[in-house]
Amino acid sequence: MRNILEVQDVKKYFPIGTNVFSFLYPGKKEYKKALDGVSLYIQEGRVSVLVGESGSGKTTLARVILRAIDPDSGSIIFNGDNITKKTGKELRNFRKQAQMIHQDPYSSINPLMKVFDIIKEPIDIFYKEYSDEERTKKILAVLDDVSLKPSTVFAEKYPHMLSGGERQRVAIARSLAIEPKIIIADEPVSMLDVSIRGQILQIVKQLSVNHKITVIYITHDLTTSRLIGDEISVMYAGKIVESGSIDSVFSNPLHPYTQALLDAVSEPNFQNVDKEKVVRIKNFDSAPAETGCKFFSRCPYSMDKCKIEPRLENKGQNHTVSCYLYDKE
Ligand code: SF4
């Protein structure tokens, strides 16, 4: 299976502690390393989960991939094409193929517009050649795809007439309307009632299968990642620390941080997790280390050599980890 997206050694640092008076105090600037050399390979037509705690860099990575912000260094390769520095028409063409579903559907749908017009908006921008009849057909078809039926009834509603889950379905239908190749779903169910989270994720999974859309599902929640994911990458402090197939990572978590995340899952039906492999981290609130392994201060297995940064290495069947515990010598 080919990679539709490759993120190659991407860095994004944000200055911290700066304000309008900062020029009065010149000196060494400090930075938050939101992305500190991230490499990620996403296979076409699959659902890849990006998991990590708040502040680990997941959303920054999504914004860099979508070219909402520029990386400081590194490359984004989409469909074999380096899009890192694309502008104008080429960037617009990429944006048609890559869509985002946000945590809060209200942030992406206009509460004053009918569902019909909300979905029509991107069609008007990207498919100017469509006739009115083609536009209507497309709008009703994507409403069917997200199970908002009868579609003719839902098309006439306003967002305030819908439940949270229905609003998120409208946001998904809107993304789907322009036939993207890849969808990045950033915590799409975290604001929804627990009882409907599974339904929304199943819809996203079905869309991936039926329309061959690649999905990157961003979450802090390992429980839901199991419902939808084929592969998973675990992020900690701006780095990928482990990645592999969902089954491989969940049944044999290698990085102590992944093991700690699994330990934190309280879901009783969370199957196939080897509880022998979980670990309790120490110094829970300590900041990531500036040099060496970023997990050093929280890791119960830290040793001297961890003061030098470990590399992400393949430990078999594309299960990769950056940790010295698995060195042969
Ligand atoms: Fe722990 Fe060392 Fe592995 Fe980092 S490299 S996770 S400090 S054992």
Short mmCIF file of C-alpha atoms and ligand atoms in Angstrom, two decimals:
data_model
loop_
_atom_site.label_atom_id
_atom_site.label_comp_id
_atom_site.label_asym_id
_atom_site.label_seq_id
_atom_site.Cartn_x
_atom_site.Cartn_y
_atom_site.Cartn_z
CA MET A 1 0.00 0.00 0.00
CA ARG A 2 1.42 3.40 -0.96
CA ASN A 3 1.81 6.44 1.29
CA ILE A 4 -0.55 9.26 0.36
CA LEU A 5 1.08 11.58 2.89
CA GLU A 6 4.64 11.82 4.17
CA VAL A 7 5.65 14.23 6.91
CA GLN A 8 9.43 14.44 6.85
CA ASP A 9 11.38 15.75 9.87
CA VAL A 10 9.01 18.68 10.45
CA LYS A 11 9.84 21.29 13.10
CA LYS A 12 7.64 24.08 14.37
CA TYR A 13 8.77 26.24 17.31
CA PHE A 14 6.65 29.00 18.86
CA PRO A 15 8.28 31.87 20.81
CA ILE A 16 7.07 32.03 24.40
CA GLY A 17 6.87 34.90 26.84
CA THR A 18 6.79 37.55 24.10
CA ASN A 19 4.51 40.56 24.08
CA VAL A 20 4.40 44.07 22.59
CA PHE A 21 7.13 45.20 25.03
CA SER A 22 9.51 42.32 24.28
CA PHE A 23 11.70 44.55 22.08
CA LEU A 24 12.68 46.45 25.28
CA TYR A 25 14.36 43.33 26.65
CA PRO A 26 16.47 41.86 23.85
CA GLY A 27 18.22 38.66 24.73
CA LYS A 28 17.89 34.96 24.32
CA LYS A 29 14.39 34.05 23.13
CA GLU A 30 12.69 30.95 24.45
CA TYR A 31 10.62 28.64 22.30
CA LYS A 32 8.01 25.95 22.76
CA LYS A 33 9.00 23.09 20.49
CA ALA A 34 5.49 22.18 19.31
CA LEU A 35 6.90 19.87 16.64
CA ASP A 36 10.48 18.78 17.13
CA GLY A 37 11.40 16.65 14.14
CA VAL A 38 8.19 14.76 13.36
CA SER A 39 8.19 12.13 10.63
CA LEU A 40 4.94 10.37 9.79
CA TYR A 41 3.89 8.10 6.93
CA ILE A 42 0.17 7.76 6.19
CA GLN A 43 -1.07 4.92 3.97
CA GLU A 44 -3.73 5.59 1.38
CA GLY A 45 -7.32 4.61 2.24
CA ARG A 46 -6.51 3.77 5.87
CA VAL A 47 -7.52 5.36 9.16
CA SER A 48 -4.44 6.50 11.08
CA VAL A 49 -4.83 7.58 14.68
CA LEU A 50 -2.62 10.29 16.17
CA VAL A 51 -2.85 10.04 19.94
CA GLY A 52 -1.24 12.01 22.74
CA GLU A 53 -2.04 14.20 25.69
CA SER A 54 -3.07 17.84 25.40
CA GLY A 55 -0.09 19.96 24.27
CA SER A 56 1.75 17.07 22.64
CA GLY A 57 1.65 18.78 19.23
CA LYS A 58 -1.17 16.85 17.52
CA THR A 59 -3.22 19.86 16.42
CA THR A 60 -0.13 21.82 15.38
CA LEU A 61 0.84 18.87 13.20
CA ALA A 62 -2.65 18.85 11.62
CA ARG A 63 -2.41 22.57 10.89
CA VAL A 64 1.05 22.16 9.35
CA ILE A 65 -0.14 19.26 7.18
CA LEU A 66 -3.09 21.36 5.95
CA ARG A 67 -0.76 24.33 5.32
CA ALA A 68 -2.75 26.48 7.75
CA ILE A 69 0.66 27.32 9.26
CA ASP A 70 4.11 26.88 7.76
CA PRO A 71 6.68 24.57 9.33
CA ASP A 72 10.07 26.05 10.32
CA SER A 73 11.76 23.17 8.52
CA GLY A 74 10.99 19.75 7.03
CA SER A 75 8.71 18.69 4.20
CA ILE A 76 5.10 17.65 3.57
CA ILE A 77 4.71 15.28 0.62
CA PHE A 78 1.13 14.74 -0.55
CA ASN A 79 0.38 12.26 -3.31
CA GLY A 80 4.06 12.30 -4.31
CA ASP A 81 4.13 16.10 -4.55
CA ASN A 82 6.09 18.36 -2.17
CA ILE A 83 3.43 20.84 -1.02
CA THR A 84 5.50 22.52 1.72
CA LYS A 85 5.95 25.77 -0.15
CA LYS A 86 3.03 25.71 -2.58
CA THR A 87 1.07 28.93 -3.02
CA GLY A 88 -1.80 30.25 -5.15
CA LYS A 89 -3.58 27.85 -7.46
CA GLU A 90 -1.44 24.86 -6.47
CA LEU A 91 -2.18 25.42 -2.76
CA ARG A 92 -5.89 25.82 -3.54
CA ASN A 93 -5.84 22.55 -5.46
CA PHE A 94 -4.24 20.81 -2.46
CA ARG A 95 -6.84 22.29 -0.09
CA LYS A 96 -9.62 20.81 -2.18
CA GLN A 97 -8.13 17.39 -1.57
CA ALA A 98 -7.46 17.77 2.17
CA GLN A 99 -10.28 18.64 4.58
CA MET A 100 -10.52 19.12 8.33
CA ILE A 101 -13.30 18.12 10.73
CA HIS A 102 -13.10 20.16 13.93
CA GLN A 103 -13.87 19.33 17.53
CA ASP A 104 -16.69 21.89 17.65
CA PRO A 105 -18.99 21.68 14.60
CA TYR A 106 -20.18 25.24 15.33
CA SER A 107 -16.69 26.46 14.44
CA SER A 108 -17.06 25.19 10.87
CA ILE A 109 -20.76 25.68 10.12
CA ASN A 110 -22.57 28.99 9.91
CA PRO A 111 -25.48 28.98 12.41
CA LEU A 112 -27.42 31.44 10.23
CA MET A 113 -27.42 29.24 7.14
CA LYS A 114 -29.63 26.29 6.25
CA VAL A 115 -27.89 22.89 6.05
CA PHE A 116 -28.41 22.97 2.27
CA ASP A 117 -26.45 26.23 1.94
CA ILE A 118 -23.76 25.16 4.43
CA ILE A 119 -22.92 22.18 2.22
CA LYS A 120 -23.39 24.12 -1.01
CA GLU A 121 -20.77 26.72 -0.02
CA PRO A 122 -17.62 24.64 -0.74
CA ILE A 123 -19.28 23.16 -3.87
CA ASP A 124 -19.78 26.71 -5.18
CA ILE A 125 -16.08 27.41 -4.62
CA PHE A 126 -14.56 24.22 -6.01
CA TYR A 127 -17.14 23.02 -8.56
CA LYS A 128 -18.15 26.19 -10.36
CA GLU A 129 -19.02 24.14 -13.43
CA TYR A 130 -21.84 22.24 -11.62
CA SER A 131 -25.42 23.04 -12.62
CA ASP A 132 -28.01 23.80 -9.89
CA GLU A 133 -29.42 20.32 -10.36
CA GLU A 134 -25.98 18.71 -9.92
CA ARG A 135 -25.36 20.78 -6.78
CA THR A 136 -28.68 19.70 -5.24
CA LYS A 137 -28.03 16.06 -6.13
CA LYS A 138 -24.59 16.22 -4.53
CA ILE A 139 -25.88 17.88 -1.34
CA LEU A 140 -28.61 15.27 -0.85
CA ALA A 141 -26.17 12.44 -1.59
CA VAL A 142 -23.67 13.52 1.08
CA LEU A 143 -26.48 13.98 3.63
CA ASP A 144 -27.46 10.37 2.87
CA ASP A 145 -23.82 9.32 3.29
CA VAL A 146 -23.77 10.66 6.86
CA SER A 147 -27.20 9.15 7.60
CA LEU A 148 -29.10 12.43 7.89
CA LYS A 149 -32.30 11.02 6.42
CA PRO A 150 -34.62 11.99 4.87
CA SER A 151 -31.98 14.23 3.32
CA THR A 152 -34.58 16.61 1.83
CA VAL A 153 -35.89 17.34 5.36
CA PHE A 154 -32.45 17.84 6.94
CA ALA A 155 -31.36 20.07 4.05
CA GLU A 156 -34.01 22.62 5.08
CA LYS A 157 -33.01 22.77 8.76
CA TYR A 158 -30.85 25.33 10.57
CA PRO A 159 -28.00 24.22 12.89
CA HIS A 160 -29.93 25.22 16.05
CA MET A 161 -32.61 22.66 15.07
CA LEU A 162 -30.05 19.83 15.19
CA SER A 163 -28.47 17.83 18.01
CA GLY A 164 -24.68 18.00 18.56
CA GLY A 165 -24.23 14.69 16.74
CA GLU A 166 -26.35 15.84 13.79
CA ARG A 167 -24.36 19.08 13.57
CA GLN A 168 -21.13 17.08 13.43
CA ARG A 169 -22.64 14.95 10.65
CA VAL A 170 -23.37 18.15 8.71
CA ALA A 171 -19.72 19.21 9.17
CA ILE A 172 -18.61 15.80 7.86
CA ALA A 173 -21.04 16.02 4.90
CA ARG A 174 -19.66 19.48 4.09
CA SER A 175 -16.11 18.09 3.97
CA LEU A 176 -17.27 15.15 1.88
CA ALA A 177 -19.03 17.34 -0.68
CA ILE A 178 -15.80 18.27 -2.44
CA GLU A 179 -14.57 14.66 -2.60
CA PRO A 180 -11.34 15.02 -0.62
CA LYS A 181 -8.58 12.41 -0.70
CA ILE A 182 -7.74 12.93 2.96
CA ILE A 183 -9.72 14.08 6.00
CA ILE A 184 -8.11 15.16 9.26
CA ALA A 185 -10.60 14.74 12.12
CA ASP A 186 -9.36 16.65 15.18
CA GLU A 187 -11.10 15.28 18.30
CA PRO A 188 -14.40 15.12 16.31
CA VAL A 189 -16.40 13.43 19.07
CA SER A 190 -14.90 14.81 22.27
CA MET A 191 -17.69 17.41 22.67
CA LEU A 192 -20.45 14.91 21.96
CA ASP A 193 -22.44 12.72 24.29
CA VAL A 194 -20.65 9.43 25.00
CA SER A 195 -23.66 7.49 23.65
CA ILE A 196 -23.28 8.85 20.10
CA ARG A 197 -19.48 9.01 19.79
CA GLY A 198 -19.32 5.47 18.40
CA GLN A 199 -21.98 6.24 15.75
CA ILE A 200 -20.08 9.27 14.44
CA LEU A 201 -16.79 7.36 14.34
CA GLN A 202 -18.47 4.48 12.51
CA ILE A 203 -19.71 6.97 9.89
CA VAL A 204 -16.17 8.30 9.43
CA LYS A 205 -14.83 4.74 9.15
CA GLN A 206 -17.51 3.81 6.58
CA LEU A 207 -16.71 6.90 4.51
CA SER A 208 -13.07 5.89 4.50
CA VAL A 209 -13.98 2.41 3.24
CA ASN A 210 -16.76 3.38 0.79
CA HIS A 211 -15.12 6.49 -0.69
CA LYS A 212 -11.48 5.35 -0.26
CA ILE A 213 -10.73 8.45 1.81
CA THR A 214 -7.64 8.47 4.00
CA VAL A 215 -8.44 9.62 7.54
CA ILE A 216 -6.15 10.98 10.24
CA TYR A 217 -8.06 10.74 13.53
CA ILE A 218 -6.56 12.99 16.20
CA THR A 219 -7.48 12.15 19.78
CA HIS A 220 -6.29 11.89 23.37
CA ASP A 221 -8.66 8.95 23.84
CA LEU A 222 -7.30 5.46 23.22
CA THR A 223 -10.72 3.89 23.74
CA THR A 224 -12.24 5.50 20.66
CA SER A 225 -9.10 4.99 18.58
CA ARG A 226 -9.72 1.26 18.74
CA LEU A 227 -13.15 1.71 17.13
CA ILE A 228 -11.85 3.36 14.02
CA GLY A 229 -8.09 3.02 13.55
CA ASP A 230 -5.96 0.80 11.36
CA GLU A 231 -2.64 2.35 12.41
CA ILE A 232 -1.66 4.49 15.38
CA SER A 233 1.12 6.97 16.13
CA VAL A 234 1.75 8.10 19.69
CA MET A 235 2.97 11.68 20.19
CA TYR A 236 4.77 13.04 23.22
CA ALA A 237 6.14 16.58 23.54
CA GLY A 238 6.33 17.27 19.81
CA LYS A 239 7.68 13.89 18.78
CA ILE A 240 6.33 10.56 17.56
CA VAL A 241 7.52 8.04 20.16
CA GLU A 242 5.82 4.91 18.82
CA SER A 243 3.82 3.84 15.79
CA GLY A 244 2.46 0.69 14.21
CA SER A 245 -0.76 -1.18 13.52
CA ILE A 246 -3.46 -0.73 16.19
CA ASP A 247 -3.29 -4.43 17.06
CA SER A 248 0.47 -4.47 17.34
CA VAL A 249 0.73 -1.32 19.48
CA PHE A 250 -2.17 -2.24 21.77
CA SER A 251 -1.15 -5.84 22.29
CA ASN A 252 2.56 -5.07 22.61
CA PRO A 253 3.09 -1.41 23.63
CA LEU A 254 6.82 -0.75 23.63
CA HIS A 255 7.32 2.87 24.74
CA PRO A 256 6.78 3.49 28.49
CA TYR A 257 4.57 6.48 27.57
CA THR A 258 2.28 4.27 25.43
CA GLN A 259 2.19 1.76 28.27
CA ALA A 260 1.18 4.54 30.68
CA LEU A 261 -1.58 5.73 28.33
CA LEU A 262 -2.96 2.20 28.18
CA ASP A 263 -2.78 1.95 31.94
CA ALA A 264 -4.96 5.05 32.18
CA VAL A 265 -7.80 3.48 30.15
CA SER A 266 -10.65 2.78 32.55
CA GLU A 267 -12.97 1.23 29.95
CA PRO A 268 -13.86 -2.30 31.22
CA ASN A 269 -14.42 -3.71 27.72
CA PHE A 270 -11.13 -2.45 26.37
CA GLN A 271 -10.01 -5.82 25.04
CA ASN A 272 -6.71 -7.26 23.91
CA VAL A 273 -4.59 -4.94 26.01
CA ASP A 274 -1.89 -6.82 27.82
CA LYS A 275 -2.13 -5.40 31.34
CA GLU A 276 1.30 -6.91 32.08
CA LYS A 277 2.69 -4.30 29.74
CA VAL A 278 1.32 -1.22 31.44
CA VAL A 279 3.44 1.08 33.54
CA ARG A 280 2.86 3.83 36.03
CA ILE A 281 4.82 6.95 35.20
CA LYS A 282 6.53 9.09 37.83
CA ASN A 283 6.64 12.90 38.26
CA PHE A 284 3.37 13.21 36.39
CA ASP A 285 3.51 17.01 36.16
CA SER A 286 7.18 17.37 35.21
CA ALA A 287 7.99 19.15 31.97
CA PRO A 288 9.48 17.22 29.05
CA ALA A 289 13.28 17.10 29.12
CA GLU A 290 14.96 19.74 26.94
CA THR A 291 17.67 17.37 25.72
CA GLY A 292 17.87 13.61 25.29
CA CYS A 293 14.70 11.53 25.61
CA LYS A 294 11.86 13.95 26.32
CA PHE A 295 10.18 11.36 28.56
CA PHE A 296 13.28 11.10 30.77
CA SER A 297 11.89 12.81 33.89
CA ARG A 298 8.67 10.76 33.86
CA CYS A 299 10.11 7.41 32.84
CA PRO A 300 10.53 4.71 35.52
CA TYR A 301 13.22 3.02 33.38
CA SER A 302 15.40 6.05 32.60
CA MET A 303 19.13 5.39 32.47
CA ASP A 304 22.26 7.37 31.69
CA LYS A 305 22.22 6.83 27.96
CA CYS A 306 18.69 8.28 27.75
CA LYS A 307 20.34 11.71 28.07
CA ILE A 308 21.12 11.29 24.37
CA GLU A 309 18.01 11.45 22.22
CA PRO A 310 16.86 7.99 21.01
CA ARG A 311 15.89 7.50 17.36
CA LEU A 312 12.62 6.07 16.09
CA GLU A 313 13.55 2.53 14.99
CA ASN A 314 11.62 -0.32 13.39
CA LYS A 315 11.32 -3.28 15.75
CA GLY A 316 9.59 -5.49 13.17
CA GLN A 317 6.39 -5.38 11.07
CA ASN A 318 6.58 -1.58 10.88
CA HIS A 319 6.18 -1.27 14.66
CA THR A 320 8.56 1.59 15.49
CA VAL A 321 9.62 3.03 18.85
CA SER A 322 12.13 5.59 20.12
CA CYS A 323 13.41 4.05 23.34
CA TYR A 324 16.71 2.48 24.42
CA LEU A 325 14.95 -0.36 26.25
CA TYR A 326 14.85 -2.30 22.98
CA ASP A 327 18.48 -1.93 21.95
CA LYS A 328 20.09 -5.29 21.31
CA GLU A 329 23.42 -4.61 23.07
FE1 SF4 B 1 12.59 5.81 29.26
FE2 SF4 B 1 15.06 5.92 28.33
FE3 SF4 B 1 13.14 4.78 26.88
FE4 SF4 B 1 13.20 7.43 27.23
S1 SF4 B 1 14.73 6.18 26.13
S2 SF4 B 1 11.42 6.12 27.36
S3 SF4 B 1 13.94 7.58 29.34
S4 SF4 B 1 13.95 4.07 28.86
#
